[in-house]
Coordinates of C-alpha atoms and ligand atoms in Angstrom, one line a residue:
M1 CA -4.2 -30.2 -12.6
S2 CA -1.0 -28.5 -13.8
Q3 CA 2.0 -28.6 -11.6
L4 CA 4.7 -26.1 -11.0
L5 CA 8.1 -26.6 -9.3
I6 CA 10.2 -23.7 -8.1
K7 CA 13.6 -25.0 -7.4
G8 CA 16.5 -24.0 -5.1
G9 CA 15.4 -20.6 -3.9
H10 CA 15.8 -19.2 -0.4
V11 CA 12.3 -19.9 0.8
L12 CA 11.4 -17.7 3.7
D13 CA 8.3 -17.4 5.8
P14 CA 8.8 -16.8 9.5
A15 CA 5.1 -17.3 10.3
A16 CA 5.2 -20.8 8.8
G17 CA 8.6 -21.5 10.3
V18 CA 10.3 -21.9 6.8
D19 CA 13.8 -20.6 6.2
G20 CA 16.2 -22.4 3.9
I21 CA 17.3 -23.4 0.4
L22 CA 14.2 -25.3 -0.6
D23 CA 11.9 -26.3 -3.5
V24 CA 8.2 -25.4 -3.7
L25 CA 5.8 -27.7 -5.4
V26 CA 2.4 -26.4 -6.6
A27 CA -0.6 -28.1 -8.0
G28 CA -3.4 -25.9 -9.4
E29 CA -3.6 -22.9 -7.2
R30 CA -2.2 -24.5 -4.0
V31 CA 1.1 -25.4 -2.5
V32 CA 1.6 -29.1 -2.2
A33 CA 4.9 -29.3 -0.5
V34 CA 7.9 -27.2 0.6
G35 CA 11.1 -29.3 1.0
E36 CA 14.4 -30.5 -0.3
N37 CA 14.9 -32.2 -3.6
L38 CA 11.2 -32.3 -4.6
D39 CA 10.3 -33.9 -7.9
G40 CA 7.5 -33.3 -10.3
G41 CA 6.2 -30.3 -12.0
D42 CA 5.0 -29.8 -15.6
R43 CA 7.0 -26.6 -15.4
V44 CA 10.2 -26.2 -13.5
L45 CA 11.5 -22.8 -12.6
E46 CA 15.0 -22.2 -11.3
A47 CA 15.2 -19.8 -8.4
R48 CA 18.8 -20.2 -7.2
G49 CA 20.0 -17.0 -5.5
K50 CA 16.5 -15.6 -5.2
L51 CA 14.2 -15.1 -2.3
V52 CA 10.9 -17.0 -2.5
L53 CA 8.4 -15.3 -0.2
P54 CA 4.7 -15.5 0.4
G55 CA 2.9 -13.1 -2.0
F56 CA 3.1 -9.4 -1.1
I57 CA -0.2 -7.7 -0.5
D58 CA -0.4 -3.9 -1.0
M59 CA -3.3 -2.8 1.3
H60 CA -3.4 0.7 -0.2
V61 CA -3.7 1.3 -4.0
H62 CA -5.8 3.7 -6.1
L63 CA -6.8 2.0 -9.3
R64 CA -8.9 4.9 -10.6
E65 CA -11.6 2.8 -12.4
P66 CA -14.4 3.7 -12.8
G67 CA -14.1 7.3 -13.7
F68 CA -10.4 8.2 -14.1
E69 CA -9.2 5.5 -16.5
Y70 CA -6.8 8.0 -18.1
K71 CA -4.7 7.8 -14.9
E72 CA -5.0 4.0 -14.4
D73 CA -7.5 1.2 -14.7
V74 CA -8.0 -2.1 -13.0
A75 CA -6.1 -4.0 -15.6
S76 CA -3.1 -1.6 -15.9
G77 CA -2.9 -1.3 -12.1
G78 CA -3.1 -5.0 -11.7
R79 CA -0.3 -5.5 -14.2
A80 CA 1.8 -2.8 -12.5
A81 CA 1.2 -4.7 -9.2
V82 CA 2.5 -7.9 -10.6
R83 CA 5.4 -6.2 -12.3
G84 CA 6.3 -4.7 -8.9
G85 CA 6.1 -8.1 -7.1
F86 CA 2.6 -7.8 -5.6
T87 CA 0.2 -10.7 -5.8
A88 CA -2.7 -8.9 -4.3
I89 CA -3.8 -5.2 -3.9
C90 CA -6.6 -3.4 -2.1
C91 CA -8.2 -0.6 -4.2
M92 CA -9.6 2.5 -2.6
P93 CA -13.1 3.8 -3.3
N94 CA -12.4 7.4 -4.5
T95 CA -13.5 6.6 -8.0
Q96 CA -16.3 8.2 -10.0
P97 CA -18.9 7.0 -9.3
V98 CA -17.6 6.4 -5.8
M99 CA -17.3 2.7 -4.7
D100 CA -20.0 3.1 -2.0
N101 CA -22.5 0.4 -3.2
R102 CA -22.7 -3.2 -4.5
T103 CA -22.8 -2.3 -8.2
V104 CA -19.4 -0.6 -8.2
V105 CA -17.8 -3.2 -6.0
E106 CA -19.1 -6.0 -8.4
F107 CA -17.9 -4.0 -11.4
V108 CA -14.4 -3.6 -10.0
R109 CA -14.2 -7.3 -9.1
G110 CA -15.4 -8.2 -12.5
Q111 CA -12.8 -6.0 -14.2
A112 CA -10.1 -7.6 -12.0
A113 CA -11.3 -11.1 -12.9
R114 CA -11.2 -10.3 -16.6
A115 CA -7.8 -8.7 -16.4
G116 CA -6.4 -11.7 -14.4
W117 CA -3.3 -10.1 -13.0
A118 CA -3.1 -9.5 -9.2
R119 CA -5.9 -10.3 -6.9
V120 CA -7.9 -7.2 -6.3
Y121 CA -9.7 -6.6 -2.9
P122 CA -12.0 -3.6 -3.0
V123 CA -12.3 -1.2 0.0
G124 CA -15.8 0.3 0.2
A125 CA -16.5 3.9 1.1
I126 CA -17.4 4.7 4.7
S127 CA -19.8 7.5 3.6
K128 CA -22.1 7.8 0.6
G129 CA -20.3 9.8 -2.1
L130 CA -17.3 10.3 0.3
K131 CA -19.3 13.3 1.5
G132 CA -19.0 12.4 5.2
E133 CA -22.7 12.8 5.8
E134 CA -24.3 9.3 6.0
L135 CA -23.0 5.8 6.0
A136 CA -22.7 3.9 2.8
E137 CA -24.4 0.5 2.3
I138 CA -21.8 -1.4 4.4
A139 CA -23.6 -4.8 4.8
D140 CA -24.5 -5.0 1.1
M141 CA -20.9 -4.1 0.1
R142 CA -19.6 -6.7 2.5
S143 CA -21.6 -9.4 0.9
A144 CA -20.3 -8.2 -2.5
G145 CA -16.7 -8.7 -1.3
I146 CA -15.2 -5.6 0.3
V147 CA -12.4 -6.2 2.8
G148 CA -12.4 -2.8 4.6
L149 CA -14.0 0.6 4.7
S150 CA -12.4 3.9 4.0
D151 CA -13.1 7.4 2.7
D152 CA -9.4 7.6 1.8
G153 CA -8.3 10.8 0.2
K154 CA -10.7 12.5 2.5
P155 CA -11.0 12.4 6.2
V156 CA -14.3 11.6 8.0
A157 CA -14.7 15.0 9.6
S158 CA -17.8 14.1 11.6
T159 CA -16.8 12.4 14.9
E160 CA -20.3 10.9 15.2
L161 CA -20.2 9.4 11.7
M162 CA -16.8 7.8 12.4
R163 CA -18.2 6.4 15.7
L164 CA -21.1 4.9 13.8
A165 CA -18.8 3.4 11.1
L166 CA -16.6 1.7 13.7
Q167 CA -19.6 0.4 15.6
Y168 CA -21.4 -0.8 12.5
A169 CA -18.3 -2.4 10.9
A170 CA -17.4 -4.4 14.0
P171 CA -19.8 -7.3 13.6
F172 CA -18.8 -7.6 9.9
D173 CA -15.1 -7.9 10.9
L174 CA -14.3 -5.0 8.6
P175 CA -11.3 -2.8 9.5
V176 CA -12.2 0.9 9.2
I177 CA -9.2 2.5 7.5
S178 CA -8.8 6.1 8.6
H179 CA -7.3 8.8 6.4
A180 CA -6.5 10.8 9.5
E181 CA -6.6 14.5 8.7
D182 CA -8.3 17.4 10.5
P183 CA -9.4 19.6 7.6
T184 CA -9.6 22.6 9.8
L185 CA -5.9 22.3 10.5
S186 CA -4.7 21.1 7.1
Q187 CA -6.8 23.7 5.2
D188 CA -5.2 24.3 1.8
G189 CA -1.7 23.4 2.8
V190 CA 0.4 21.7 0.2
M191 CA 3.4 20.4 2.1
H192 CA 4.5 19.8 5.7
R193 CA 4.4 22.9 7.8
G194 CA 7.9 23.7 9.2
R195 CA 11.1 25.5 8.3
V196 CA 11.2 24.3 4.7
S197 CA 7.6 25.4 3.9
S198 CA 8.4 28.8 5.4
L199 CA 11.6 29.1 3.3
L200 CA 9.8 28.1 0.1
G201 CA 6.7 30.2 0.8
L202 CA 4.3 27.3 0.5
K203 CA 1.3 26.7 2.7
G204 CA 2.0 24.1 5.3
V205 CA 0.0 21.2 6.9
P206 CA 1.0 20.8 10.6
A207 CA 1.8 17.4 11.9
E208 CA -1.1 17.8 14.3
A209 CA -3.6 17.8 11.5
E210 CA -2.9 14.0 11.4
S211 CA -2.2 13.3 15.0
V212 CA -5.3 15.0 16.3
M213 CA -7.5 12.7 14.1
V214 CA -5.5 9.6 15.1
A215 CA -6.2 10.4 18.7
R216 CA -9.9 10.9 18.0
D217 CA -10.2 7.7 16.1
L218 CA -8.3 5.7 18.8
L219 CA -10.7 7.0 21.4
L220 CA -13.6 6.0 19.1
A221 CA -12.2 2.5 18.5
G222 CA -11.9 2.1 22.3
L223 CA -15.5 3.2 22.7
T224 CA -17.0 1.0 20.1
G225 CA -14.7 -2.1 20.1
G226 CA -14.3 -1.6 16.3
S227 CA -11.2 -2.4 14.5
L228 CA -9.3 0.6 13.3
H229 CA -6.5 0.8 10.8
I230 CA -4.6 4.1 10.4
A231 CA -3.6 4.7 6.8
H232 CA -0.2 6.2 5.8
V233 CA 1.0 7.3 9.2
S234 CA 3.5 10.2 8.8
T235 CA 4.1 11.7 12.2
A236 CA 6.0 10.8 15.4
Q237 CA 3.0 11.6 17.6
S238 CA 0.7 9.3 15.5
V239 CA 2.9 6.3 16.2
E240 CA 3.2 7.2 19.9
L241 CA -0.5 7.4 20.2
I242 CA -1.1 4.1 18.4
A243 CA 1.4 2.3 20.5
F244 CA -0.1 3.7 23.7
Y245 CA -3.7 2.8 22.9
R246 CA -2.7 -0.6 21.5
S247 CA -1.0 -1.4 24.8
R248 CA -4.4 -0.6 26.5
G249 CA -6.2 -3.1 24.3
V250 CA -7.6 -0.9 21.5
R251 CA -7.9 -2.9 18.3
V252 CA -5.7 -0.8 16.1
T253 CA -3.2 -1.4 13.3
C254 CA -1.3 1.0 11.0
E255 CA 0.7 1.3 7.8
V256 CA 3.5 3.4 6.4
T257 CA 4.6 4.1 2.8
P258 CA 8.2 3.9 1.5
H259 CA 8.1 7.6 0.6
H260 CA 7.3 8.7 4.2
L261 CA 10.2 6.5 5.3
L262 CA 12.7 7.6 2.7
L263 CA 12.0 11.3 1.8
S264 CA 11.5 14.4 4.0
D265 CA 10.1 17.8 3.3
Q266 CA 13.6 18.8 2.2
A267 CA 12.9 16.9 -1.1
V268 CA 10.5 19.6 -2.1
R269 CA 13.4 22.1 -1.9
D270 CA 16.1 19.8 -3.3
T271 CA 14.0 19.0 -6.3
W272 CA 13.0 22.6 -7.0
Y273 CA 9.3 22.1 -6.3
D274 CA 9.0 18.8 -8.2
T275 CA 5.2 18.2 -7.9
C276 CA 5.9 14.4 -7.6
T277 CA 6.9 15.2 -4.0
K278 CA 3.4 16.6 -3.4
V279 CA 1.5 13.9 -1.5
N280 CA -1.1 13.6 1.2
P281 CA -0.1 13.3 4.0
P282 CA 2.9 15.4 3.1
L283 CA 6.5 14.4 3.3
R284 CA 7.4 15.3 6.9
S285 CA 10.5 16.8 8.5
P286 CA 13.5 14.5 9.2
D287 CA 12.7 14.1 12.9
H288 CA 9.3 12.5 11.9
V289 CA 11.0 10.3 9.3
D290 CA 13.5 9.1 11.9
A291 CA 10.6 8.3 14.3
L292 CA 8.8 6.3 11.7
R293 CA 11.9 4.3 10.9
R294 CA 12.4 3.6 14.6
A295 CA 8.8 2.6 15.0
L296 CA 9.0 0.3 12.0
R297 CA 12.1 -1.4 13.3
E298 CA 10.5 -1.9 16.7
G299 CA 7.4 -3.6 15.3
L300 CA 5.0 -0.7 16.1
I301 CA 3.9 -0.4 12.5
D302 CA 2.1 -3.3 10.9
A303 CA 2.4 -2.9 7.2
I304 CA 4.3 -1.2 4.4
V305 CA 1.9 0.0 1.6
T306 CA 2.5 2.1 -1.5
D307 CA -0.6 4.4 -1.5
H308 CA -0.1 4.1 -5.3
A309 CA -1.8 7.3 -6.5
P310 CA -1.4 7.6 -10.3
H311 CA -2.0 11.1 -11.9
H312 CA -1.7 12.3 -15.5
Q313 CA 1.2 14.5 -16.2
D314 CA -1.1 17.4 -17.0
E315 CA -2.2 17.2 -13.4
K316 CA 1.4 17.4 -12.2
L317 CA 3.1 19.7 -14.7
V318 CA 1.6 22.8 -13.0
E319 CA 2.5 25.1 -10.1
Y320 CA 3.0 23.3 -6.8
D321 CA -0.2 24.8 -5.4
Y322 CA -2.3 23.4 -8.2
A323 CA -0.8 19.9 -8.6
Q324 CA -2.8 16.9 -7.4
F325 CA -1.6 15.0 -4.4
G326 CA 0.0 11.6 -4.8
M327 CA 2.7 9.4 -6.4
V328 CA 2.8 6.0 -8.0
G329 CA 4.5 3.2 -6.0
L330 CA 3.6 -0.2 -7.2
E331 CA 6.7 -0.6 -9.4
T332 CA 9.3 1.0 -7.0
A333 CA 8.3 -0.3 -3.6
V334 CA 10.1 -3.6 -3.5
S335 CA 13.4 -2.1 -4.8
L336 CA 13.1 0.8 -2.3
V337 CA 12.5 -1.6 0.6
A338 CA 15.2 -3.9 -0.6
G339 CA 17.8 -1.2 -1.3
E340 CA 17.1 1.5 1.2
L341 CA 15.6 -0.4 4.2
V342 CA 17.1 -4.0 4.1
G343 CA 20.3 -2.9 2.4
K344 CA 20.9 -0.2 4.9
G345 CA 20.1 -2.3 8.0
V346 CA 16.7 -0.7 8.9
L347 CA 14.8 -4.0 8.4
D348 CA 15.7 -7.6 7.7
W349 CA 13.8 -9.9 5.2
P350 CA 11.7 -11.7 7.9
Q351 CA 10.4 -8.3 9.0
V352 CA 9.6 -7.4 5.4
V353 CA 7.7 -10.6 4.9
A354 CA 5.6 -9.7 8.0
L355 CA 5.0 -6.1 6.9
M356 CA 4.2 -6.8 3.2
S357 CA 2.5 -10.2 3.4
T358 CA 1.6 -11.8 6.7
H359 CA 0.2 -8.8 8.5
P360 CA -1.8 -7.3 5.6
A361 CA -3.5 -10.7 5.1
R362 CA -4.3 -10.9 8.8
I363 CA -5.6 -7.3 9.0
L364 CA -7.8 -7.8 5.9
G365 CA -9.0 -11.2 6.9
V366 CA -8.0 -12.6 3.5
E367 CA -6.3 -15.9 2.6
G368 CA -2.6 -15.6 1.9
G369 CA 0.4 -14.3 3.7
R370 CA 1.7 -17.9 4.3
L371 CA 4.0 -20.1 2.3
E372 CA 3.1 -23.6 3.4
A373 CA 1.6 -26.9 2.2
G374 CA -2.1 -26.4 1.6
G375 CA -1.8 -22.6 1.3
L376 CA -2.4 -20.4 -1.7
A377 CA 0.3 -20.5 -4.3
D378 CA 0.9 -16.8 -4.2
F379 CA 4.6 -15.9 -4.2
T380 CA 6.8 -12.9 -4.5
V381 CA 10.3 -13.8 -5.8
I382 CA 13.0 -11.3 -5.3
D383 CA 16.5 -11.0 -6.7
P384 CA 18.3 -9.3 -3.7
G385 CA 21.4 -8.6 -5.7
Q386 CA 20.0 -7.0 -8.8
K387 CA 21.0 -3.4 -9.4
V388 CA 18.3 -1.2 -10.8
T389 CA 18.0 2.5 -11.7
V390 CA 14.4 3.7 -11.4
D391 CA 13.2 4.9 -14.8
P392 CA 9.6 5.9 -15.1
K393 CA 9.7 5.1 -18.8
D394 CA 9.9 1.4 -17.9
F395 CA 6.6 1.5 -15.8
V396 CA 3.7 -0.5 -17.1
S397 CA 1.4 1.7 -15.0
K398 CA -0.4 4.4 -17.1
S399 CA 1.1 7.1 -14.9
R400 CA 4.7 8.0 -14.1
N401 CA 4.5 10.5 -11.2
T402 CA 7.4 9.3 -9.0
P403 CA 10.0 11.4 -7.2
F404 CA 12.4 8.4 -7.2
A405 CA 13.4 8.6 -10.9
G406 CA 17.1 8.0 -11.2
W407 CA 17.5 6.3 -7.8
Q408 CA 20.0 3.5 -7.9
L409 CA 18.9 0.5 -5.8
T410 CA 20.0 -3.0 -5.1
G411 CA 17.2 -5.6 -5.1
A412 CA 14.3 -6.1 -7.5
P413 CA 11.2 -8.2 -8.0
W414 CA 12.1 -11.2 -10.1
G415 CA 9.0 -13.3 -10.2
T416 CA 5.3 -13.1 -9.2
V417 CA 3.1 -16.1 -9.0
V418 CA -0.7 -15.7 -8.3
G419 CA -2.7 -18.8 -7.6
G420 CA -0.1 -21.0 -9.2
Q421 CA -0.1 -18.9 -12.4
V422 CA 3.3 -17.4 -13.3
M423 CA 2.6 -13.7 -14.0
M424 CA 6.2 -12.6 -14.1
W425 CA 9.5 -14.4 -14.2
E426 CA 13.1 -13.2 -14.6
G427 CA 11.6 -9.7 -14.4
T428 CA 9.5 -10.2 -17.6
L429 CA 5.7 -10.2 -17.5
T430 CA 4.0 -13.3 -18.9
A431 CA 2.1 -12.5 -22.2
R432 CA -1.6 -12.6 -21.7
Ligands
DOR1 O1 -1.5 11.7 -2.0 C1 -2.6 11.1 -2.0 N1 -3.3 10.8 -3.1 N2 -3.2 10.9 -0.8 C2 -4.4 10.4 -0.7 O2 -4.9 10.2 0.4 C3 -5.3 10.2 -1.9 C4 -4.4 10.0 -3.1 C5 -5.2 10.1 -4.4 O3 -6.3 9.5 -4.5 O4 -4.6 10.7 -5.3

């Protein structure tokens, strides 16, 4: 069994009680020891000055395969994940055909195994064809390996269907991931409804389009005992509602994206309608952004996810009204979190480890999220001092739709190890 020794990094995992300048010894796909002055290793990697963390898990990624491989595929998305410091990703089911049955789940898992970059955990559709009419084959998909259920990209408009999903998923221990949006309130809005949308003359989506659905789903989770995970929270009311119902014992968790923490609706105006700022839920007004940052700092939000949503430039180089919703995130998230959240005192590294590794593993019920002897050898290694300027031309993703081009950030992914395999080191992908 081949051995790997990572020497002298700042190894940090609050959940495992590890925090110090230490070595990590790996045999095969497992950690053998974490300690001082360890020996061994067929391969020795120097990590002085770097943070060695349990592997980051991005719970919310669109890989686009099958059906939209011109935007991204399982291999290119897995490679972008590893390049961005993620050891595992969850892929959403809004593919073509929709991932609402065993065949598509097995296909995606097979593609991921063939590509061999990040671990890929499929999320199955709640409803057949994402139509919101009848439940997909949940038990069959569970035995094929899904880790959650979601109609992400579309809300489940029917309250009864959402109730059924939460009830049915509960004995399978599957979180139901809610894309919370009331379509009768969001209609054909393209950005947050407020002062800026009025000034720009663009149709707005009110904050309540999200929060009304969050309230509904919390009530349903309470009713059924199901486990609810709210995707990409973007409003102050959503986090207040989640905190309130959580304190009353409802099984709920939630996630937030870097873009909803770092950009407001003013970005649409400041960039002169750059369609890379068009995302669903929309970038909100600064008061919502402040509330999200406060909630994150206070531990009311469980995970940071990218909602990596690759689109071809032909789908973005059009009028704002016609552009597709979404932005890529896998290759910018770690630097944005390091530079803009840790660097500016919003979060510290132990909180980042919880938000990007420990909690996602727990919510999904997958192994990982721990850096300890006997655990999986999945690591995210970060150079906290490296200065980067975001340049979409450097992305290995097939798509480049980011509003962060040109941002100068401090902190970058340096190494990614998946199951003892070094996928990236010194910022360079391993040839495969
Ligand atoms: O902006 C978004 N894009 N939000 C979603 O919920 C779906 C995603 C996509 O699939 O492009």
